[in-house]
Tab-separated table of C-alpha atoms in Angstrom:
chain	number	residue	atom	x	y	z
A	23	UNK	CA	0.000	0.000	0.000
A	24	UNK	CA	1.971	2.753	-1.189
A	25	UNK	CA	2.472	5.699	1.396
A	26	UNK	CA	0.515	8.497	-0.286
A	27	UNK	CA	-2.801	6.634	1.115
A	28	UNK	CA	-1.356	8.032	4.403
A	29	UNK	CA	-1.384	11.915	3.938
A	30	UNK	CA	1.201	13.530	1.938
A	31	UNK	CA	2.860	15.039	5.117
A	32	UNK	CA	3.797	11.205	6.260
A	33	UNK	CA	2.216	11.674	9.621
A	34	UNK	CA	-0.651	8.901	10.464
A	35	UNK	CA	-3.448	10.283	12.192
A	36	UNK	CA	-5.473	7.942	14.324
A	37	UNK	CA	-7.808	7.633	11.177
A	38	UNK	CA	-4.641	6.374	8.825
A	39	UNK	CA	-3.842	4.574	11.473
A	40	UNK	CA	-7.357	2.500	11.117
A	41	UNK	CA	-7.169	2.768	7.317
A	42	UNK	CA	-3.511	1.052	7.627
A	43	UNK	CA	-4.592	-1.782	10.161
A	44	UNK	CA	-7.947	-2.360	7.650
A	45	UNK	CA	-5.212	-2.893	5.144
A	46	UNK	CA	-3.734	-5.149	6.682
A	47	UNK	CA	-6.432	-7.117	8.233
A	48	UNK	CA	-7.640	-7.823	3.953
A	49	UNK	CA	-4.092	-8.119	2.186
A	50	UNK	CA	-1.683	-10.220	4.773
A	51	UNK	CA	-0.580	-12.981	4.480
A	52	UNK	CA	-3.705	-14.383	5.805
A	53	UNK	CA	-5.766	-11.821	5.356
A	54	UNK	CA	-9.382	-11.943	4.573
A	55	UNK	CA	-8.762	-11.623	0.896
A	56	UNK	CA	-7.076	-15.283	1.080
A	57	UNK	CA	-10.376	-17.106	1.512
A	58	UNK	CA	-11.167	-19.669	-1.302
A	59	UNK	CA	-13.157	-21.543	0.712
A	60	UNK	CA	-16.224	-21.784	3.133
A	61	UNK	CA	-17.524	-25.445	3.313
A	62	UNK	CA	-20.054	-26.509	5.577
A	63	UNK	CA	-19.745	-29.965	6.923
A	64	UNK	CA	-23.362	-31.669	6.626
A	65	UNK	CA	-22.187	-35.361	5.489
A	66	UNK	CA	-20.550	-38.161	7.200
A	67	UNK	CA	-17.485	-38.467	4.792
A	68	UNK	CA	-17.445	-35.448	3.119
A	69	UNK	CA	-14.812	-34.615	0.972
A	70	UNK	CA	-13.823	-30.516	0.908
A	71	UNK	CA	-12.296	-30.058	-2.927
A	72	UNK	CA	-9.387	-27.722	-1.981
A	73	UNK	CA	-7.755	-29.722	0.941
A	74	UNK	CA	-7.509	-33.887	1.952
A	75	UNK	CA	-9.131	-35.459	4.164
A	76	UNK	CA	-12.496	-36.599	4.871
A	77	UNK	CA	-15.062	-34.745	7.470
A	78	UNK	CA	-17.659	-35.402	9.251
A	79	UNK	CA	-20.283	-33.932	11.836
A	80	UNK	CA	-23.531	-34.988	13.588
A	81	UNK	CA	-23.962	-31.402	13.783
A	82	UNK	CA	-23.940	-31.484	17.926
A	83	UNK	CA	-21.144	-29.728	19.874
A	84	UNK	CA	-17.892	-31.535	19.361
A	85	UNK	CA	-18.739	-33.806	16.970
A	86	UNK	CA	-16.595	-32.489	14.513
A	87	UNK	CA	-14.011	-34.766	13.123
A	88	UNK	CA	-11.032	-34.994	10.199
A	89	UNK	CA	-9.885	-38.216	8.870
A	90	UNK	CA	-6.663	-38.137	6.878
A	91	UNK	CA	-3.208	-40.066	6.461
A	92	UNK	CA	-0.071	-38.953	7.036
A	93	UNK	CA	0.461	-38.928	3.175
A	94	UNK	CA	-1.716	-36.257	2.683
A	95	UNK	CA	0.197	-34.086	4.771
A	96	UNK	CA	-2.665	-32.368	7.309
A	97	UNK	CA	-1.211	-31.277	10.535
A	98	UNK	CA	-3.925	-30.243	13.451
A	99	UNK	CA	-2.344	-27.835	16.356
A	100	UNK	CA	1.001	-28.720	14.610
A	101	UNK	CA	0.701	-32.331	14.869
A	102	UNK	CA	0.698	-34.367	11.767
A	103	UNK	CA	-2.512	-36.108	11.428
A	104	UNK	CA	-2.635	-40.003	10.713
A	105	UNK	CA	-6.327	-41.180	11.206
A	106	UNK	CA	-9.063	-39.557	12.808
A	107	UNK	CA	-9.130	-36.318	14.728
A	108	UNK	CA	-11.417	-34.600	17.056
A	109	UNK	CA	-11.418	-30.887	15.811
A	110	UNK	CA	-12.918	-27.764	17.861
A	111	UNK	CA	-13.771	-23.918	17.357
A	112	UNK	CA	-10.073	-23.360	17.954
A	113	UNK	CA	-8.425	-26.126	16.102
A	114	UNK	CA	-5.655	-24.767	13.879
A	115	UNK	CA	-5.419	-26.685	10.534
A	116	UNK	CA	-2.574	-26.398	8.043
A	117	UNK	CA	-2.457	-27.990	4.228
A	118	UNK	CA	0.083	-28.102	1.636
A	119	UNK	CA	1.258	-25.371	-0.374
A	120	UNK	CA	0.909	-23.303	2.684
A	121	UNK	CA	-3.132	-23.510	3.057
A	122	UNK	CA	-4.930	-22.740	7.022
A	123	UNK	CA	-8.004	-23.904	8.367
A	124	UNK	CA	-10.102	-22.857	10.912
A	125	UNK	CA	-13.336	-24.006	12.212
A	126	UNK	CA	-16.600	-22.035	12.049
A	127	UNK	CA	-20.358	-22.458	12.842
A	128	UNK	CA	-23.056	-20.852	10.798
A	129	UNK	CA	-27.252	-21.615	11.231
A	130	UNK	CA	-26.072	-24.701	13.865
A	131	UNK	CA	-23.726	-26.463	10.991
A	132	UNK	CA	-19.911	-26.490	11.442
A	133	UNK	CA	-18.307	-25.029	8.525
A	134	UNK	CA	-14.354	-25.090	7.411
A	135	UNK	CA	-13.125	-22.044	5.844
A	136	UNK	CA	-9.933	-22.546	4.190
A	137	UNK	CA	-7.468	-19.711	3.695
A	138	UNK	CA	-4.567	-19.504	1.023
A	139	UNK	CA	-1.716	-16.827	1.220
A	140	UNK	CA	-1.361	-17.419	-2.861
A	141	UNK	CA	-5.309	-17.102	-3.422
A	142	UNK	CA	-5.740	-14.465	-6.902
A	143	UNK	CA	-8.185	-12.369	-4.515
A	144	UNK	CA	-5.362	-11.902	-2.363
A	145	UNK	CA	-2.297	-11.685	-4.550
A	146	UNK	CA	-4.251	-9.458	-7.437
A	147	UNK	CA	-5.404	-6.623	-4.382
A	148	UNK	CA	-4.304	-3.912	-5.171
A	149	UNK	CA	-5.384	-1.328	-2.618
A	150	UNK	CA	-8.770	-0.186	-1.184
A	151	UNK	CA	-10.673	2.950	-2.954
A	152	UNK	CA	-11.845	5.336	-0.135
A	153	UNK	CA	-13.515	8.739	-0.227
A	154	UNK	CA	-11.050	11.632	1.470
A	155	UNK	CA	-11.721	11.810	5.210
A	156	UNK	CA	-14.282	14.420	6.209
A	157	UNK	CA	-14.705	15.188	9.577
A	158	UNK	CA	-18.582	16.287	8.672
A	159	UNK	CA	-19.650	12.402	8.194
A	160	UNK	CA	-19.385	11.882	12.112
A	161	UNK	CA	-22.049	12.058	13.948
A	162	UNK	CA	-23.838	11.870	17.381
A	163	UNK	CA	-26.152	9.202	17.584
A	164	UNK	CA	-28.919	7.904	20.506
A	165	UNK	CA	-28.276	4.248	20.797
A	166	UNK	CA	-32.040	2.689	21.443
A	167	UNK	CA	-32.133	-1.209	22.752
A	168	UNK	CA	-34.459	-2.941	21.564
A	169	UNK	CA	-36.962	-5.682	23.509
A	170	UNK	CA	-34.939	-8.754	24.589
A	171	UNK	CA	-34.378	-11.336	22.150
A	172	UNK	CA	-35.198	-9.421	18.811
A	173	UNK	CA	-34.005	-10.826	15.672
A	174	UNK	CA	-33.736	-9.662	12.393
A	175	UNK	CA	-34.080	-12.191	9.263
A	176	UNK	CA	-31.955	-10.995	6.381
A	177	UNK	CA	-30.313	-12.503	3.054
A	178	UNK	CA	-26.849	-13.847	2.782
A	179	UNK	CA	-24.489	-13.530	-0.112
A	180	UNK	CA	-24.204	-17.463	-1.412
A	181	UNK	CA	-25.031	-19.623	-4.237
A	182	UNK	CA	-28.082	-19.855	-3.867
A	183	UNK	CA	-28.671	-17.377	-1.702
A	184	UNK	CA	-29.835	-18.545	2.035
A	185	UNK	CA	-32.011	-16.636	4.481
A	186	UNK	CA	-30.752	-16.419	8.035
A	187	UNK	CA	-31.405	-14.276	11.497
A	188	UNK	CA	-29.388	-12.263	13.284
A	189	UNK	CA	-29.797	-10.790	17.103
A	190	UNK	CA	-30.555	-7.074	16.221
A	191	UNK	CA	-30.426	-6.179	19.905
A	192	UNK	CA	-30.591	-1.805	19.350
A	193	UNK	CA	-30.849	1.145	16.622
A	194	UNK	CA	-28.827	4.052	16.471
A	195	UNK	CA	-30.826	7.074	15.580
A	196	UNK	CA	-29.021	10.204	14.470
A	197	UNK	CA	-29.348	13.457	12.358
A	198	UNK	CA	-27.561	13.351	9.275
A	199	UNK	CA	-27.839	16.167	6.230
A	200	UNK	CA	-30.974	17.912	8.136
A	201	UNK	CA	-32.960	14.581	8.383
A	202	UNK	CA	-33.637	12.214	10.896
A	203	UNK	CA	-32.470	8.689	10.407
A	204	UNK	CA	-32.387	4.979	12.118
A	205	UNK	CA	-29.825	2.101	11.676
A	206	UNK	CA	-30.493	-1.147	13.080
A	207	UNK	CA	-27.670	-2.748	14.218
A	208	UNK	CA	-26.658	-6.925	14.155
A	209	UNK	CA	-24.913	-8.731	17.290
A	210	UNK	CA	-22.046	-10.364	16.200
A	211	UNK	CA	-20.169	-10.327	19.111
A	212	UNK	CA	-20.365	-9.635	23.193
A	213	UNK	CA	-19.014	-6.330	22.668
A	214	UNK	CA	-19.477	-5.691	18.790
A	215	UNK	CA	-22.373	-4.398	16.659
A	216	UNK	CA	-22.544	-4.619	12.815
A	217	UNK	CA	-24.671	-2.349	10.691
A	218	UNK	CA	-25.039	-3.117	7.605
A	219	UNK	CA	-26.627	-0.187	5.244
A	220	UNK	CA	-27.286	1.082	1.636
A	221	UNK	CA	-27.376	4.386	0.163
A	222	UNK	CA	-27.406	6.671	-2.919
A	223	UNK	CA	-24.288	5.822	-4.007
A	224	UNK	CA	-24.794	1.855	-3.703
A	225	UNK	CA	-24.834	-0.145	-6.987
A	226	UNK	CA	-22.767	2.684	-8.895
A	227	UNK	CA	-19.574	3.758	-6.553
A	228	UNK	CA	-20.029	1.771	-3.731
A	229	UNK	CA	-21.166	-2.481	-3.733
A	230	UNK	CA	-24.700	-2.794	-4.668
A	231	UNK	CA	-24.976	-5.456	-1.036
A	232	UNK	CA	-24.432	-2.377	0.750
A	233	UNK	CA	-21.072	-1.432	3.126
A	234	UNK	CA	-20.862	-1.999	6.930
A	235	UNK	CA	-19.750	-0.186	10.255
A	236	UNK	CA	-18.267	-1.859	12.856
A	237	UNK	CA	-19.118	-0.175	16.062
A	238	UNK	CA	-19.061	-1.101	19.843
A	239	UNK	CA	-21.312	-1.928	21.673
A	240	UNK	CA	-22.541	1.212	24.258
A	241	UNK	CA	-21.570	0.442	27.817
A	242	UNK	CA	-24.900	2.093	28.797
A	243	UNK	CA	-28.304	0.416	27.904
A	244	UNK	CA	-28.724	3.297	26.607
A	245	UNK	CA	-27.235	6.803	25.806
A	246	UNK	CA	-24.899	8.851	23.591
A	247	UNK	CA	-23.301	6.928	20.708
A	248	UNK	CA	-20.571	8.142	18.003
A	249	UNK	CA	-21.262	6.581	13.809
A	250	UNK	CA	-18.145	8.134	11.874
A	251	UNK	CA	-19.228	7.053	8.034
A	252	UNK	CA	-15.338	7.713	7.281
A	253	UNK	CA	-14.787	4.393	9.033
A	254	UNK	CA	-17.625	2.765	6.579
A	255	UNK	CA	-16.070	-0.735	5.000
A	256	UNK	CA	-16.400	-2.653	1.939
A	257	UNK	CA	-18.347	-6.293	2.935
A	258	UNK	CA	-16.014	-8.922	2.837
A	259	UNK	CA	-17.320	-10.425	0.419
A	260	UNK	CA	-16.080	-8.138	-2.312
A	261	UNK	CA	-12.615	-9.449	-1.454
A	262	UNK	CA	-13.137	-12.711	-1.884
A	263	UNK	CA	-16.814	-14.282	-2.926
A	264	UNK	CA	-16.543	-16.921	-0.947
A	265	UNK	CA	-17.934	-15.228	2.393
A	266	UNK	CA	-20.989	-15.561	2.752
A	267	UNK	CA	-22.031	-11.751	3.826
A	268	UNK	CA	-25.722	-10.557	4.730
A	269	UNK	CA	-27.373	-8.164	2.606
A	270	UNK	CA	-29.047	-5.218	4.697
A	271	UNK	CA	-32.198	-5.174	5.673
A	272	UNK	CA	-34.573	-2.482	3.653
A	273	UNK	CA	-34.621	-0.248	6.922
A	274	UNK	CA	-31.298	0.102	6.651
A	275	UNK	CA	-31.134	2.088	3.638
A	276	UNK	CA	-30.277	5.709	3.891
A	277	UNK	CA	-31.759	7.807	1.123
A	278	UNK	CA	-29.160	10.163	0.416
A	279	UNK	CA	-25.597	10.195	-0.692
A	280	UNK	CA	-23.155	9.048	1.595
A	281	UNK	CA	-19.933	10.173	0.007
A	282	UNK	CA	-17.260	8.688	2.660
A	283	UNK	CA	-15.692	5.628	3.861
A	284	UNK	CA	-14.636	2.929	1.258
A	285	UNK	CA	-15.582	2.386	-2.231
A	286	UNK	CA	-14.398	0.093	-3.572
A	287	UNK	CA	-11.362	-2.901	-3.404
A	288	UNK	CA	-8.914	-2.028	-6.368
A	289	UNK	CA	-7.613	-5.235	-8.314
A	290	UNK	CA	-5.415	-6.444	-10.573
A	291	UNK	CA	-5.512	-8.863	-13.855
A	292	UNK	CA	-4.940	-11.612	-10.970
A	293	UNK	CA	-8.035	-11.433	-8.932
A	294	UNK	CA	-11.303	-13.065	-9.562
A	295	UNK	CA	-13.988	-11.629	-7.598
A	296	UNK	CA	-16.285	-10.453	-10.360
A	297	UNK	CA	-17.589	-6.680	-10.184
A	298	UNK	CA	-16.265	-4.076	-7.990
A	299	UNK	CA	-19.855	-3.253	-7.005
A	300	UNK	CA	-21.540	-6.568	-6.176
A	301	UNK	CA	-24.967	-7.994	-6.155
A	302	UNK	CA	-27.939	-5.030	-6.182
A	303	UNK	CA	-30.306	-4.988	-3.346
C-alpha cells in the first residue's frame, strides 16, 4: 500500500492509522482476501475439494471430526494427522502449499473455511478505494435497545442465496444532512455491533450489497453513541466471494448520498472476484 494513502505530510493520524490496520487485516498474508473456501460440513465423509481429508459432523457440539493419512500431509495444532481427529472452534489446521483452516459455525452447521496466502483475490489486491476523510460524516447518535431477544431475518451472499437471522439487539438514531435517520444494528459479538446499510451511491460507486460499520457496543443500555461514516467498510465479500455476507435489511437504507468511507477494493488482472460493485439490493 503505497504511502501516499497516508497523507502527503507522512504523519498517520489515528484515522490512517485504522485505514492502515484495515489494510492489513484484507491483504496479509492471511488476510481476509485469502479465503477460497467456506464449506459446511453436513455429510458423514465429506470430501472438501481444496484440501484432503475426509469430514464429518452430527452437527452437535464436538462432533466435529477430520480423517486423513499422514500422506496427505494435514497437521492439526502442529501435529501431523494419521487417522481420525477430534477438531474444535479453535483447532488450527494447516495444508500443503501453505493452506490454514479454521473451524466455524453458521445456522447450527460447522463449517471449514480454508485460507490460502497465494489465493488471486489476495495476490491481485491492489489497494482499497476510499472517499477523502471528512470530519462532517461523524455524527452523534442515541443508541435505542431494543426488547430482549429481537431478531432480524436478512439474506446472505451465497449460491443460492440462504435466508438467516441475526440478534438485532438496538438502533442508532441520528441526524444526518438535516434529516432524521435509524440504523439497526446486528450482534455479532459480546461487545461488537454490525450495521449493515445502503445508500445513494450503492450499486454505482459503492457495492450494490451495501457497506458496513463496525461499532461497539454502548456500555450504557442506553445513551450517547458516536457513527463516523469515514470508518464505513467494503463487505467482505467483495474481497473474496466466498464469504458468505448478509445483505441489509430495507430499513437500513439511507436515502441520500453518503460520500465517505470505502468504495471500492482495487484489483489487478490476478483477482477473480467479479464486479467491484456486487450484487444489487
Amino acid at each position: 500500500m503505497s504511502s501516499d494513502r497516508f497523507g502527503s505530510d507522512g504523519a498517520l493520524t489515528e484515522y490512517d492509522k485504522w485505514r492502515q490496520s484495515r489494510w492489513e487485516e484484507m491483504a496479509g498474508p492471511y488476510g481476509k482476501a485469502s479465503l477460497i473456501a467456506h464449506r459446511p460440513i453436513t455429510e458423514p465423509g465429506q470430501e472438501v475439494p481444496e484440501v484432503p481429508g475426509q469430514w464429518t459432523s452430527t452437527g452437535l457440539p464436538g462432533s466435529l471430526t477430520l480423517t486423513a493419512a499422514r500422506a496427505e500431509n494435514v497437521s492439526v495444532d502442529d501435529h501431523a494427522v494419521d487417522g481420525t481427529v477430534e477438531l474444535t472452534g479453535a483447532s488450527r489446521l494447516s495444508f500443503p502449499g501453505g493452506r490454514r483452516g479454521t473451524i466455524e459455525e453458521l445456522r447450527g452447521a460447522h463449517v471449514l473455511a480454508v485460507w490460502d496466502p497465494a489465493a488471486p483475490t489476495l495476490v491481485g489486491l491492489r489497494g482499497i478505494e476510499a472517499w477523502p476523510w471528512d470530519p462532517a460524516w461523524t455524527v452523534e447518535a442515541e443508541y435505542r435497545p431494543a426488547d430482549a431477544g429481537r431478531l432480524l431475518e436478512v439474506t446472505r451472499v451465497t449460491s443460492p442465496s440462504v435466508r438467516d437471522t441475526f440478534p438485532a439487539p438496538g438502533d442508532f438514531v441520528f441526524d444526518l444532512r438535516g434529516e432524521r435517520h435509524t440504523l439497526r444494528a446486528f450482534g455479532v459479538g459480546d461487545d461488537t455491533l454490525l450495521i449493515s446499510f445502503t445508500d445513494g451511491t450503492s450499486g454505482t460507486e459503492t457495492p450494490g450489497m451495501g457497506r458496513w460499520l463496525i461499532l461497539p457496543r454502548p456500555e450504557d443500555a442506553a445513551g450517547a453513541a458516536r457513527i463516523d461514516f469515514n470508518r464505513a467498510t467494503v463487505p467482505h465479500h467483495m474481497f473474496s466471494t466466498s464469504f458468505p455476507c448478509p445483505l441489509p435489511p430495507r430499513e437500513n437504507h439511507l436515502p441520500l448520498r453518503v460520500e465517505a468511507g470505502e468504495r471500492a477494493p482495487v484489483l489487478g488482472e490476478e483477482a477473480a472476484v467479479g464486479t467491484t460493485t456486487g450484487p444489487a439490493v
